[in-house]
Amino acid sequence: MMTNLSDIPIFSGISENDLQQILLLLKERQFKKNHMLMFENDESEDIYIIRSGKLKIFRLHEDKEIVLSFALPGEILGEVEALSLVNYRISSIEALENVAAWQIKKTDFLELVEQYPAILRNAYKILVERTRILNRLIRYLSLHDVRTKVANLLVDFYFNFGDQSNDGYKVDLKINQSFLATMLGITRESMSKTLNEFQDEKIIEIREKNIYIVDMKKLESICNQAEEIQMLRKWNSM
């Protein structure tokens, strides 16, 4: 669990003494798995800084869920709406596991922005990172066939949740095939078929819901140069 504000990207460049004063404005919160922190288009003002746990960021269209990204420890949620002209939430956010967070009121956050210009600069950098992720997702959704989409998503997952072991490149994230499908705008059947093909071709193995990439070079060859600069696959490079 993150315990130091100095490890949080939004507060990068702020002195330790000032961080101790900021800490007084933060309220500790705990959320159970499946708890909804935000609903798309709701009017609410609270901002959350994730200390532990993973969350999904998604939107609904005609009762169909489209997963946009994940929120991981160290990330801030709700700051974009706080800095905009309206309070309507851009997307919905749900805990994928138990989550610990700090919560701060919009008014307090905006006062911090005025007092510490570094926070606004950091917020801009975070927004650029998120835009880069969404641009890649749009590319996956619109320009590639199913195999290429799935291959790229698996490589992205390794860059963000991966751990190299004797058994291959493990994606340390247990999610079901339906969830994966919603990230790429394909059916569960298409996702299942493609993963089975990758297993038959000895590119991946699936054990206890964890995906192991056993032939990274072959998987990357299927990606069709969707990302020329591989480190840009990191969802949070700050």
PDB file of C-alpha atoms in Angstrom:
ATOM      1  CA  MET A   1       0.000   0.000   0.000  1.00  0.00           C
ATOM      2  CA  MET A   2       1.216   3.501  -0.803  1.00  0.00           C
ATOM      3  CA  THR A   3       1.787   5.439   2.411  1.00  0.00           C
ATOM      4  CA  ASN A   4       3.873   8.410   1.248  1.00  0.00           C
ATOM      5  CA  LEU A   5       2.426  11.288  -0.748  1.00  0.00           C
ATOM      6  CA  SER A   6       5.868  11.755  -2.299  1.00  0.00           C
ATOM      7  CA  ASP A   7       5.207   8.547  -4.280  1.00  0.00           C
ATOM      8  CA  ILE A   8       2.011   9.978  -5.821  1.00  0.00           C
ATOM      9  CA  PRO A   9       2.614  11.537  -9.285  1.00  0.00           C
ATOM     10  CA  ILE A  10       0.090  14.377  -8.800  1.00  0.00           C
ATOM     11  CA  PHE A  11       2.191  15.649  -5.877  1.00  0.00           C
ATOM     12  CA  SER A  12       5.570  15.333  -7.589  1.00  0.00           C
ATOM     13  CA  GLY A  13       7.846  18.319  -6.953  1.00  0.00           C
ATOM     14  CA  ILE A  14       6.243  19.343  -3.647  1.00  0.00           C
ATOM     15  CA  SER A  15       8.391  19.495  -0.511  1.00  0.00           C
ATOM     16  CA  GLU A  16       8.002  16.990   2.311  1.00  0.00           C
ATOM     17  CA  ASN A  17       6.866  19.693   4.740  1.00  0.00           C
ATOM     18  CA  ASP A  18       4.140  20.832   2.340  1.00  0.00           C
ATOM     19  CA  LEU A  19       3.073  17.227   1.751  1.00  0.00           C
ATOM     20  CA  GLN A  20       2.500  16.833   5.487  1.00  0.00           C
ATOM     21  CA  GLN A  21       0.118  19.793   5.363  1.00  0.00           C
ATOM     22  CA  ILE A  22      -1.660  18.331   2.334  1.00  0.00           C
ATOM     23  CA  LEU A  23      -2.069  15.027   4.169  1.00  0.00           C
ATOM     24  CA  LEU A  24      -4.279  16.809   6.722  1.00  0.00           C
ATOM     25  CA  LEU A  25      -6.823  17.445   3.953  1.00  0.00           C
ATOM     26  CA  LEU A  26      -7.071  13.787   2.940  1.00  0.00           C
ATOM     27  CA  LYS A  27      -9.612  11.353   4.318  1.00  0.00           C
ATOM     28  CA  GLU A  28      -8.812   7.634   4.358  1.00  0.00           C
ATOM     29  CA  ARG A  29     -11.401   5.465   2.628  1.00  0.00           C
ATOM     30  CA  GLN A  30     -11.840   1.720   2.106  1.00  0.00           C
ATOM     31  CA  PHE A  31     -13.956   0.243  -0.687  1.00  0.00           C
ATOM     32  CA  LYS A  32     -15.003  -3.366  -1.171  1.00  0.00           C
ATOM     33  CA  LYS A  33     -14.668  -5.219  -4.461  1.00  0.00           C
ATOM     34  CA  ASN A  34     -17.407  -4.209  -6.963  1.00  0.00           C
ATOM     35  CA  HIS A  35     -18.042  -0.886  -5.184  1.00  0.00           C
ATOM     36  CA  MET A  36     -18.859   1.943  -7.612  1.00  0.00           C
ATOM     37  CA  LEU A  37     -16.807   5.035  -6.839  1.00  0.00           C
ATOM     38  CA  MET A  38     -18.275   7.053  -9.686  1.00  0.00           C
ATOM     39  CA  PHE A  39     -21.154   6.802 -12.155  1.00  0.00           C
ATOM     40  CA  GLU A  40     -20.937   8.291 -15.631  1.00  0.00           C
ATOM     41  CA  ASN A  41     -22.752  11.664 -15.922  1.00  0.00           C
ATOM     42  CA  ASP A  42     -23.417  11.883 -12.174  1.00  0.00           C
ATOM     43  CA  GLU A  43     -22.790  15.236 -10.529  1.00  0.00           C
ATOM     44  CA  SER A  44     -20.283  14.710  -7.746  1.00  0.00           C
ATOM     45  CA  GLU A  45     -17.144  16.483  -6.644  1.00  0.00           C
ATOM     46  CA  ASP A  46     -14.958  14.137  -4.603  1.00  0.00           C
ATOM     47  CA  ILE A  47     -11.477  13.241  -5.804  1.00  0.00           C
ATOM     48  CA  TYR A  48      -9.738   9.966  -4.970  1.00  0.00           C
ATOM     49  CA  ILE A  49      -6.071   9.008  -4.802  1.00  0.00           C
ATOM     50  CA  ILE A  50      -5.609   5.241  -5.026  1.00  0.00           C
ATOM     51  CA  ARG A  51      -3.324   3.693  -2.390  1.00  0.00           C
ATOM     52  CA  SER A  52      -3.913  -0.008  -3.114  1.00  0.00           C
ATOM     53  CA  GLY A  53      -6.099  -2.162  -5.348  1.00  0.00           C
ATOM     54  CA  LYS A  54      -7.192  -2.012  -8.985  1.00  0.00           C
ATOM     55  CA  LEU A  55     -10.240  -0.358 -10.521  1.00  0.00           C
ATOM     56  CA  LYS A  56     -11.784  -0.357 -13.973  1.00  0.00           C
ATOM     57  CA  ILE A  57     -12.792   2.781 -15.819  1.00  0.00           C
ATOM     58  CA  PHE A  58     -15.654   2.232 -18.241  1.00  0.00           C
ATOM     59  CA  ARG A  59     -18.643   3.659 -20.062  1.00  0.00           C
ATOM     60  CA  LEU A  60     -22.007   2.154 -20.980  1.00  0.00           C
ATOM     61  CA  HIS A  61     -23.540   2.353 -24.437  1.00  0.00           C
ATOM     62  CA  GLU A  62     -26.934   0.746 -25.024  1.00  0.00           C
ATOM     63  CA  ASP A  63     -26.362  -1.414 -21.931  1.00  0.00           C
ATOM     64  CA  LYS A  64     -23.015  -2.560 -23.331  1.00  0.00           C
ATOM     65  CA  GLU A  65     -19.971  -1.988 -21.158  1.00  0.00           C
ATOM     66  CA  ILE A  66     -16.825  -0.592 -22.770  1.00  0.00           C
ATOM     67  CA  VAL A  67     -13.742  -0.771 -20.544  1.00  0.00           C
ATOM     68  CA  LEU A  68     -11.462   2.210 -21.209  1.00  0.00           C
ATOM     69  CA  SER A  69      -8.601   1.525 -18.813  1.00  0.00           C
ATOM     70  CA  PHE A  70      -7.551   0.537 -15.313  1.00  0.00           C
ATOM     71  CA  ALA A  71      -6.747   2.714 -12.311  1.00  0.00           C
ATOM     72  CA  LEU A  72      -3.784   1.541 -10.255  1.00  0.00           C
ATOM     73  CA  PRO A  73      -2.108   2.572  -6.984  1.00  0.00           C
ATOM     74  CA  GLY A  74      -0.717   6.097  -7.169  1.00  0.00           C
ATOM     75  CA  GLU A  75      -3.336   7.347  -9.606  1.00  0.00           C
ATOM     76  CA  ILE A  76      -5.755  10.192  -8.996  1.00  0.00           C
ATOM     77  CA  LEU A  77      -9.407  10.029 -10.063  1.00  0.00           C
ATOM     78  CA  GLY A  78     -11.831  12.897 -10.502  1.00  0.00           C
ATOM     79  CA  GLU A  79      -9.298  15.695 -10.844  1.00  0.00           C
ATOM     80  CA  VAL A  80     -10.221  16.327 -14.496  1.00  0.00           C
ATOM     81  CA  GLU A  81     -13.835  17.083 -13.611  1.00  0.00           C
ATOM     82  CA  ALA A  82     -12.673  19.277 -10.710  1.00  0.00           C
ATOM     83  CA  LEU A  83     -10.587  21.349 -13.113  1.00  0.00           C
ATOM     84  CA  SER A  84     -13.329  21.591 -15.753  1.00  0.00           C
ATOM     85  CA  LEU A  85     -16.391  23.843 -15.972  1.00  0.00           C
ATOM     86  CA  VAL A  86     -18.894  21.114 -15.023  1.00  0.00           C
ATOM     87  CA  ASN A  87     -18.974  18.340 -12.411  1.00  0.00           C
ATOM     88  CA  TYR A  88     -20.526  15.601 -14.567  1.00  0.00           C
ATOM     89  CA  ARG A  89     -18.438  12.441 -14.327  1.00  0.00           C
ATOM     90  CA  ILE A  90     -16.763  11.478 -17.605  1.00  0.00           C
ATOM     91  CA  SER A  91     -16.922   7.734 -16.923  1.00  0.00           C
ATOM     92  CA  SER A  92     -17.873   5.129 -14.344  1.00  0.00           C
ATOM     93  CA  ILE A  93     -15.292   3.616 -11.983  1.00  0.00           C
ATOM     94  CA  GLU A  94     -15.659   0.289 -10.179  1.00  0.00           C
ATOM     95  CA  ALA A  95     -13.330  -1.514  -7.769  1.00  0.00           C
ATOM     96  CA  LEU A  96     -12.020  -4.794  -9.200  1.00  0.00           C
ATOM     97  CA  GLU A  97     -10.737  -5.764  -5.747  1.00  0.00           C
ATOM     98  CA  ASN A  98     -10.683  -4.214  -2.291  1.00  0.00           C
ATOM     99  CA  VAL A  99      -9.377  -0.665  -2.612  1.00  0.00           C
ATOM    100  CA  ALA A 100      -7.764   1.765  -0.175  1.00  0.00           C
ATOM    101  CA  ALA A 101      -7.798   5.423  -1.133  1.00  0.00           C
ATOM    102  CA  TRP A 102      -7.446   8.969   0.053  1.00  0.00           C
ATOM    103  CA  GLN A 103     -10.398  11.264  -0.598  1.00  0.00           C
ATOM    104  CA  ILE A 104     -10.223  15.043  -0.954  1.00  0.00           C
ATOM    105  CA  LYS A 105     -12.964  17.608  -1.509  1.00  0.00           C
ATOM    106  CA  LYS A 106     -13.016  19.580  -4.752  1.00  0.00           C
ATOM    107  CA  THR A 107     -12.730  22.913  -2.934  1.00  0.00           C
ATOM    108  CA  ASP A 108      -9.643  21.747  -1.042  1.00  0.00           C
ATOM    109  CA  PHE A 109      -8.080  20.350  -4.216  1.00  0.00           C
ATOM    110  CA  LEU A 110      -8.603  23.600  -6.117  1.00  0.00           C
ATOM    111  CA  GLU A 111      -7.036  25.556  -3.255  1.00  0.00           C
ATOM    112  CA  LEU A 112      -4.011  23.246  -3.490  1.00  0.00           C
ATOM    113  CA  VAL A 113      -3.810  23.888  -7.239  1.00  0.00           C
ATOM    114  CA  GLU A 114      -3.683  27.622  -6.558  1.00  0.00           C
ATOM    115  CA  GLN A 115      -1.083  27.196  -3.836  1.00  0.00           C
ATOM    116  CA  TYR A 116       1.118  24.647  -5.640  1.00  0.00           C
ATOM    117  CA  PRO A 117       1.386  25.192  -9.431  1.00  0.00           C
ATOM    118  CA  ALA A 118       3.260  21.857  -9.679  1.00  0.00           C
ATOM    119  CA  ILE A 119      -0.057  20.055  -9.094  1.00  0.00           C
ATOM    120  CA  LEU A 120      -1.574  21.637 -12.203  1.00  0.00           C
ATOM    121  CA  ARG A 121       1.514  20.773 -14.259  1.00  0.00           C
ATOM    122  CA  ASN A 122       1.358  17.202 -13.009  1.00  0.00           C
ATOM    123  CA  ALA A 123      -2.367  17.000 -13.788  1.00  0.00           C
ATOM    124  CA  TYR A 124      -1.606  18.060 -17.363  1.00  0.00           C
ATOM    125  CA  LYS A 125       1.076  15.360 -17.689  1.00  0.00           C
ATOM    126  CA  ILE A 126      -1.362  12.742 -16.367  1.00  0.00           C
ATOM    127  CA  LEU A 127      -4.000  13.898 -18.867  1.00  0.00           C
ATOM    128  CA  VAL A 128      -1.499  13.493 -21.722  1.00  0.00           C
ATOM    129  CA  GLU A 129      -0.736   9.928 -20.545  1.00  0.00           C
ATOM    130  CA  ARG A 130      -4.445   9.072 -20.461  1.00  0.00           C
ATOM    131  CA  THR A 131      -4.956  10.565 -23.923  1.00  0.00           C
ATOM    132  CA  ARG A 132      -2.125   8.401 -25.237  1.00  0.00           C
ATOM    133  CA  ILE A 133      -3.806   5.289 -23.775  1.00  0.00           C
ATOM    134  CA  LEU A 134      -7.169   6.183 -25.320  1.00  0.00           C
ATOM    135  CA  ASN A 135      -5.552   6.858 -28.681  1.00  0.00           C
ATOM    136  CA  ARG A 136      -4.042   3.376 -28.617  1.00  0.00           C
ATOM    137  CA  LEU A 137      -7.395   1.862 -27.650  1.00  0.00           C
ATOM    138  CA  ILE A 138      -9.088   3.636 -30.565  1.00  0.00           C
ATOM    139  CA  ARG A 139      -6.399   2.270 -32.875  1.00  0.00           C
ATOM    140  CA  TYR A 140      -7.019  -1.237 -31.606  1.00  0.00           C
ATOM    141  CA  LEU A 141     -10.787  -0.893 -31.990  1.00  0.00           C
ATOM    142  CA  SER A 142     -10.812   0.605 -35.458  1.00  0.00           C
ATOM    143  CA  LEU A 143      -7.713  -0.441 -37.399  1.00  0.00           C
ATOM    144  CA  HIS A 144      -6.879  -4.049 -36.525  1.00  0.00           C
ATOM    145  CA  ASP A 145      -8.362  -7.509 -36.885  1.00  0.00           C
ATOM    146  CA  VAL A 146      -9.251  -9.585 -33.825  1.00  0.00           C
ATOM    147  CA  ARG A 147      -5.913 -11.442 -33.584  1.00  0.00           C
ATOM    148  CA  THR A 148      -3.951  -8.204 -33.738  1.00  0.00           C
ATOM    149  CA  LYS A 149      -6.208  -6.558 -31.176  1.00  0.00           C
ATOM    150  CA  VAL A 150      -5.859  -9.425 -28.704  1.00  0.00           C
ATOM    151  CA  ALA A 151      -2.105  -9.720 -29.235  1.00  0.00           C
ATOM    152  CA  ASN A 152      -1.611  -6.016 -28.520  1.00  0.00           C
ATOM    153  CA  LEU A 153      -3.787  -6.127 -25.426  1.00  0.00           C
ATOM    154  CA  LEU A 154      -1.803  -9.068 -24.032  1.00  0.00           C
ATOM    155  CA  VAL A 155       1.496  -7.265 -24.611  1.00  0.00           C
ATOM    156  CA  ASP A 156       0.039  -4.131 -22.990  1.00  0.00           C
ATOM    157  CA  PHE A 157      -1.005  -6.240 -20.012  1.00  0.00           C
ATOM    158  CA  TYR A 158       2.501  -7.650 -19.696  1.00  0.00           C
ATOM    159  CA  PHE A 159       4.040  -4.169 -19.704  1.00  0.00           C
ATOM    160  CA  ASN A 160       1.684  -3.098 -16.906  1.00  0.00           C
ATOM    161  CA  PHE A 161       1.058  -6.277 -14.894  1.00  0.00           C
ATOM    162  CA  GLY A 162       3.859  -8.546 -16.075  1.00  0.00           C
ATOM    163  CA  ASP A 163       6.455 -10.524 -14.220  1.00  0.00           C
ATOM    164  CA  GLN A 164       9.070 -12.684 -15.924  1.00  0.00           C
ATOM    165  CA  SER A 165       9.470 -16.163 -14.438  1.00  0.00           C
ATOM    166  CA  ASN A 166      10.800 -19.597 -15.377  1.00  0.00           C
ATOM    167  CA  ASP A 167       7.362 -20.392 -16.820  1.00  0.00           C
ATOM    168  CA  GLY A 168       7.428 -17.430 -19.199  1.00  0.00           C
ATOM    169  CA  TYR A 169       6.083 -13.900 -19.016  1.00  0.00           C
ATOM    170  CA  LYS A 170       3.270 -13.939 -16.468  1.00  0.00           C
ATOM    171  CA  VAL A 171       0.438 -11.412 -16.629  1.00  0.00           C
ATOM    172  CA  ASP A 172      -0.377 -11.024 -12.956  1.00  0.00           C
ATOM    173  CA  LEU A 173      -4.008 -10.063 -13.444  1.00  0.00           C
ATOM    174  CA  LYS A 174      -6.885 -12.501 -13.080  1.00  0.00           C
ATOM    175  CA  ILE A 175      -9.745 -11.360 -15.291  1.00  0.00           C
ATOM    176  CA  ASN A 176     -12.229 -13.351 -17.329  1.00  0.00           C
ATOM    177  CA  GLN A 177     -12.572 -13.496 -21.090  1.00  0.00           C
ATOM    178  CA  SER A 178     -15.749 -11.411 -21.104  1.00  0.00           C
ATOM    179  CA  PHE A 179     -13.857  -8.591 -19.444  1.00  0.00           C
ATOM    180  CA  LEU A 180     -11.057  -8.803 -22.010  1.00  0.00           C
ATOM    181  CA  ALA A 181     -13.615  -8.735 -24.805  1.00  0.00           C
ATOM    182  CA  THR A 182     -15.207  -5.526 -23.500  1.00  0.00           C
ATOM    183  CA  MET A 183     -11.834  -3.790 -23.714  1.00  0.00           C
ATOM    184  CA  LEU A 184     -11.605  -4.521 -27.438  1.00  0.00           C
ATOM    185  CA  GLY A 185     -15.230  -4.245 -28.503  1.00  0.00           C
ATOM    186  CA  ILE A 186     -15.441  -7.899 -29.579  1.00  0.00           C
ATOM    187  CA  THR A 187     -17.654 -10.782 -28.497  1.00  0.00           C
ATOM    188  CA  ARG A 188     -16.664 -13.209 -25.778  1.00  0.00           C
ATOM    189  CA  GLU A 189     -16.778 -15.983 -28.388  1.00  0.00           C
ATOM    190  CA  SER A 190     -14.225 -14.161 -30.556  1.00  0.00           C
ATOM    191  CA  MET A 191     -11.974 -13.597 -27.557  1.00  0.00           C
ATOM    192  CA  SER A 192     -12.217 -17.253 -26.496  1.00  0.00           C
ATOM    193  CA  LYS A 193     -11.487 -18.459 -30.042  1.00  0.00           C
ATOM    194  CA  THR A 194      -8.421 -16.229 -30.358  1.00  0.00           C
ATOM    195  CA  LEU A 195      -6.991 -17.190 -26.967  1.00  0.00           C
ATOM    196  CA  ASN A 196      -7.488 -20.865 -27.819  1.00  0.00           C
ATOM    197  CA  GLU A 197      -5.664 -20.319 -31.107  1.00  0.00           C
ATOM    198  CA  PHE A 198      -2.772 -18.648 -29.275  1.00  0.00           C
ATOM    199  CA  GLN A 199      -2.611 -21.607 -26.903  1.00  0.00           C
ATOM    200  CA  ASP A 200      -2.658 -24.108 -29.778  1.00  0.00           C
ATOM    201  CA  GLU A 201       0.179 -22.152 -31.419  1.00  0.00           C
ATOM    202  CA  LYS A 202       2.104 -22.293 -28.109  1.00  0.00           C
ATOM    203  CA  ILE A 203       2.200 -18.504 -27.820  1.00  0.00           C
ATOM    204  CA  ILE A 204       0.422 -18.370 -24.450  1.00  0.00           C
ATOM    205  CA  GLU A 205      -0.735 -20.648 -21.668  1.00  0.00           C
ATOM    206  CA  ILE A 206      -3.624 -19.994 -19.285  1.00  0.00           C
ATOM    207  CA  ARG A 207      -3.289 -21.437 -15.804  1.00  0.00           C
ATOM    208  CA  GLU A 208      -5.588 -20.562 -12.886  1.00  0.00           C
ATOM    209  CA  LYS A 209      -6.918 -17.574 -14.866  1.00  0.00           C
ATOM    210  CA  ASN A 210      -3.393 -16.146 -15.227  1.00  0.00           C
ATOM    211  CA  ILE A 211      -2.028 -15.700 -18.732  1.00  0.00           C
ATOM    212  CA  TYR A 212       1.580 -16.741 -19.398  1.00  0.00           C
ATOM    213  CA  ILE A 213       3.241 -15.526 -22.582  1.00  0.00           C
ATOM    214  CA  VAL A 214       5.580 -18.348 -23.582  1.00  0.00           C
ATOM    215  CA  ASP A 215       6.619 -16.975 -26.992  1.00  0.00           C
ATOM    216  CA  MET A 216       6.890 -13.203 -26.700  1.00  0.00           C
ATOM    217  CA  LYS A 217       8.577 -12.744 -30.092  1.00  0.00           C
ATOM    218  CA  LYS A 218       5.778 -14.505 -31.920  1.00  0.00           C
ATOM    219  CA  LEU A 219       3.131 -12.549 -30.005  1.00  0.00           C
ATOM    220  CA  GLU A 220       4.879  -9.283 -30.815  1.00  0.00           C
ATOM    221  CA  SER A 221       5.031 -10.261 -34.500  1.00  0.00           C
ATOM    222  CA  ILE A 222       1.227 -10.538 -34.510  1.00  0.00           C
ATOM    223  CA  CYS A 223       0.962  -7.041 -33.044  1.00  0.00           C
ATOM    224  CA  ASN A 224       1.732  -5.664 -36.516  1.00  0.00           C
ATOM    225  CA  GLN A 225       3.859  -2.755 -35.229  1.00  0.00           C
ATOM    226  CA  ALA A 226       0.865  -1.209 -33.475  1.00  0.00           C
ATOM    227  CA  GLU A 227       3.273   0.471 -31.059  1.00  0.00           C
ATOM    228  CA  GLU A 228       6.711   1.309 -32.443  1.00  0.00           C
ATOM    229  CA  ILE A 229       7.980   2.638 -29.093  1.00  0.00           C
ATOM    230  CA  GLN A 230       7.302  -0.277 -26.781  1.00  0.00           C
ATOM    231  CA  MET A 231       7.705   1.638 -23.491  1.00  0.00           C
ATOM    232  CA  LEU A 232       4.696   3.746 -24.477  1.00  0.00           C
ATOM    233  CA  ARG A 233       2.628   0.687 -23.638  1.00  0.00           C
ATOM    234  CA  LYS A 234       3.077   1.618 -19.974  1.00  0.00           C
ATOM    235  CA  TRP A 235      -0.177   3.124 -18.727  1.00  0.00           C
ATOM    236  CA  ASN A 236       1.527   5.236 -16.112  1.00  0.00           C
ATOM    237  CA  SER A 237       5.076   6.252 -16.982  1.00  0.00           C
ATOM    238  CA  MET A 238       5.320   9.194 -14.592  1.00  0.00           C
TER     239      MET A 238
END
